[in-house]
Amino acid sequence: DLGRNLSQILAHELAHRIYRELGAENAEDYRAATLWWNRSASPGIPSWVCFRTGFVEADGRISPAKDFSNNVEYYLFIPAKLKALTPQAYDWIKTYFPANFKLGRGSP
């Protein structure tokens, strides 16, 4: 438990679904913006490595999908931390999602 409330958990879990539905071009654009690289020699079986050091949560290093979900959660709930640690993710999310993709006070 990291002190997350139900809204944060739901946002995080929905972000997993959004990532799966981004489409190949948008998913690749996110991975490129956030410095993920597929080092696999086998087509269809990715082996991800990230070439940046800033992550809002340690488990974001696991995969681009986990990183994306963490970043969307922080974009909505703790944008200052996301902007400080992973500004390229903050900028990508701000560009990709519509201007009304926010919670209200304190959101980007």
mmCIF file of C-alpha atoms in Angstrom, residues 5 10-11 13 16 21 24 26 29-30 41-42 49-51 53-54 68 73 75 79 82 89 96 103 105:
data_model
loop_
_atom_site.group_PDB
_atom_site.id
_atom_site.type_symbol
_atom_site.label_atom_id
_atom_site.label_comp_id
_atom_site.label_asym_id
_atom_site.label_seq_id
_atom_site.Cartn_x
_atom_site.Cartn_y
_atom_site.Cartn_z
ATOM 1 C CA ASN A 5 -6.957 6.058 -2.764
ATOM 2 C CA LEU A 10 -8.813 2.960 -10.763
ATOM 3 C CA ALA A 11 -6.947 5.529 -12.856
ATOM 4 C CA GLU A 13 -5.749 0.194 -13.801
ATOM 5 C CA HIS A 16 -3.223 -0.280 -18.397
ATOM 6 C CA GLU A 21 -5.495 0.101 -26.941
ATOM 7 C CA ALA A 24 1.097 0.410 -32.603
ATOM 8 C CA ASN A 26 1.019 5.685 -30.547
ATOM 9 C CA ASP A 29 5.657 7.089 -29.978
ATOM 10 C CA TYR A 30 5.246 6.815 -26.188
ATOM 11 C CA ALA A 41 16.208 -10.477 -31.341
ATOM 12 C CA SER A 42 12.960 -12.464 -31.610
ATOM 13 C CA VAL A 49 15.035 -1.837 -21.521
ATOM 14 C CA CYS A 50 14.694 1.821 -20.570
ATOM 15 C CA PHE A 51 17.491 4.363 -21.020
ATOM 16 C CA THR A 53 16.725 7.041 -14.714
ATOM 17 C CA GLY A 54 13.616 8.916 -13.564
ATOM 18 C CA PHE A 68 2.717 4.279 -18.760
ATOM 19 C CA GLU A 73 -1.744 8.052 -12.524
ATOM 20 C CA TYR A 75 -0.171 12.986 -14.315
ATOM 21 C CA PRO A 79 1.723 15.962 -11.719
ATOM 22 C CA LEU A 82 5.911 13.256 -12.799
ATOM 23 C CA ALA A 89 6.257 11.348 -20.078
ATOM 24 C CA TYR A 96 -1.697 12.883 -26.458
ATOM 25 C CA LEU A 103 -9.331 15.813 -12.251
ATOM 26 C CA ARG A 105 -7.751 21.380 -8.708
#
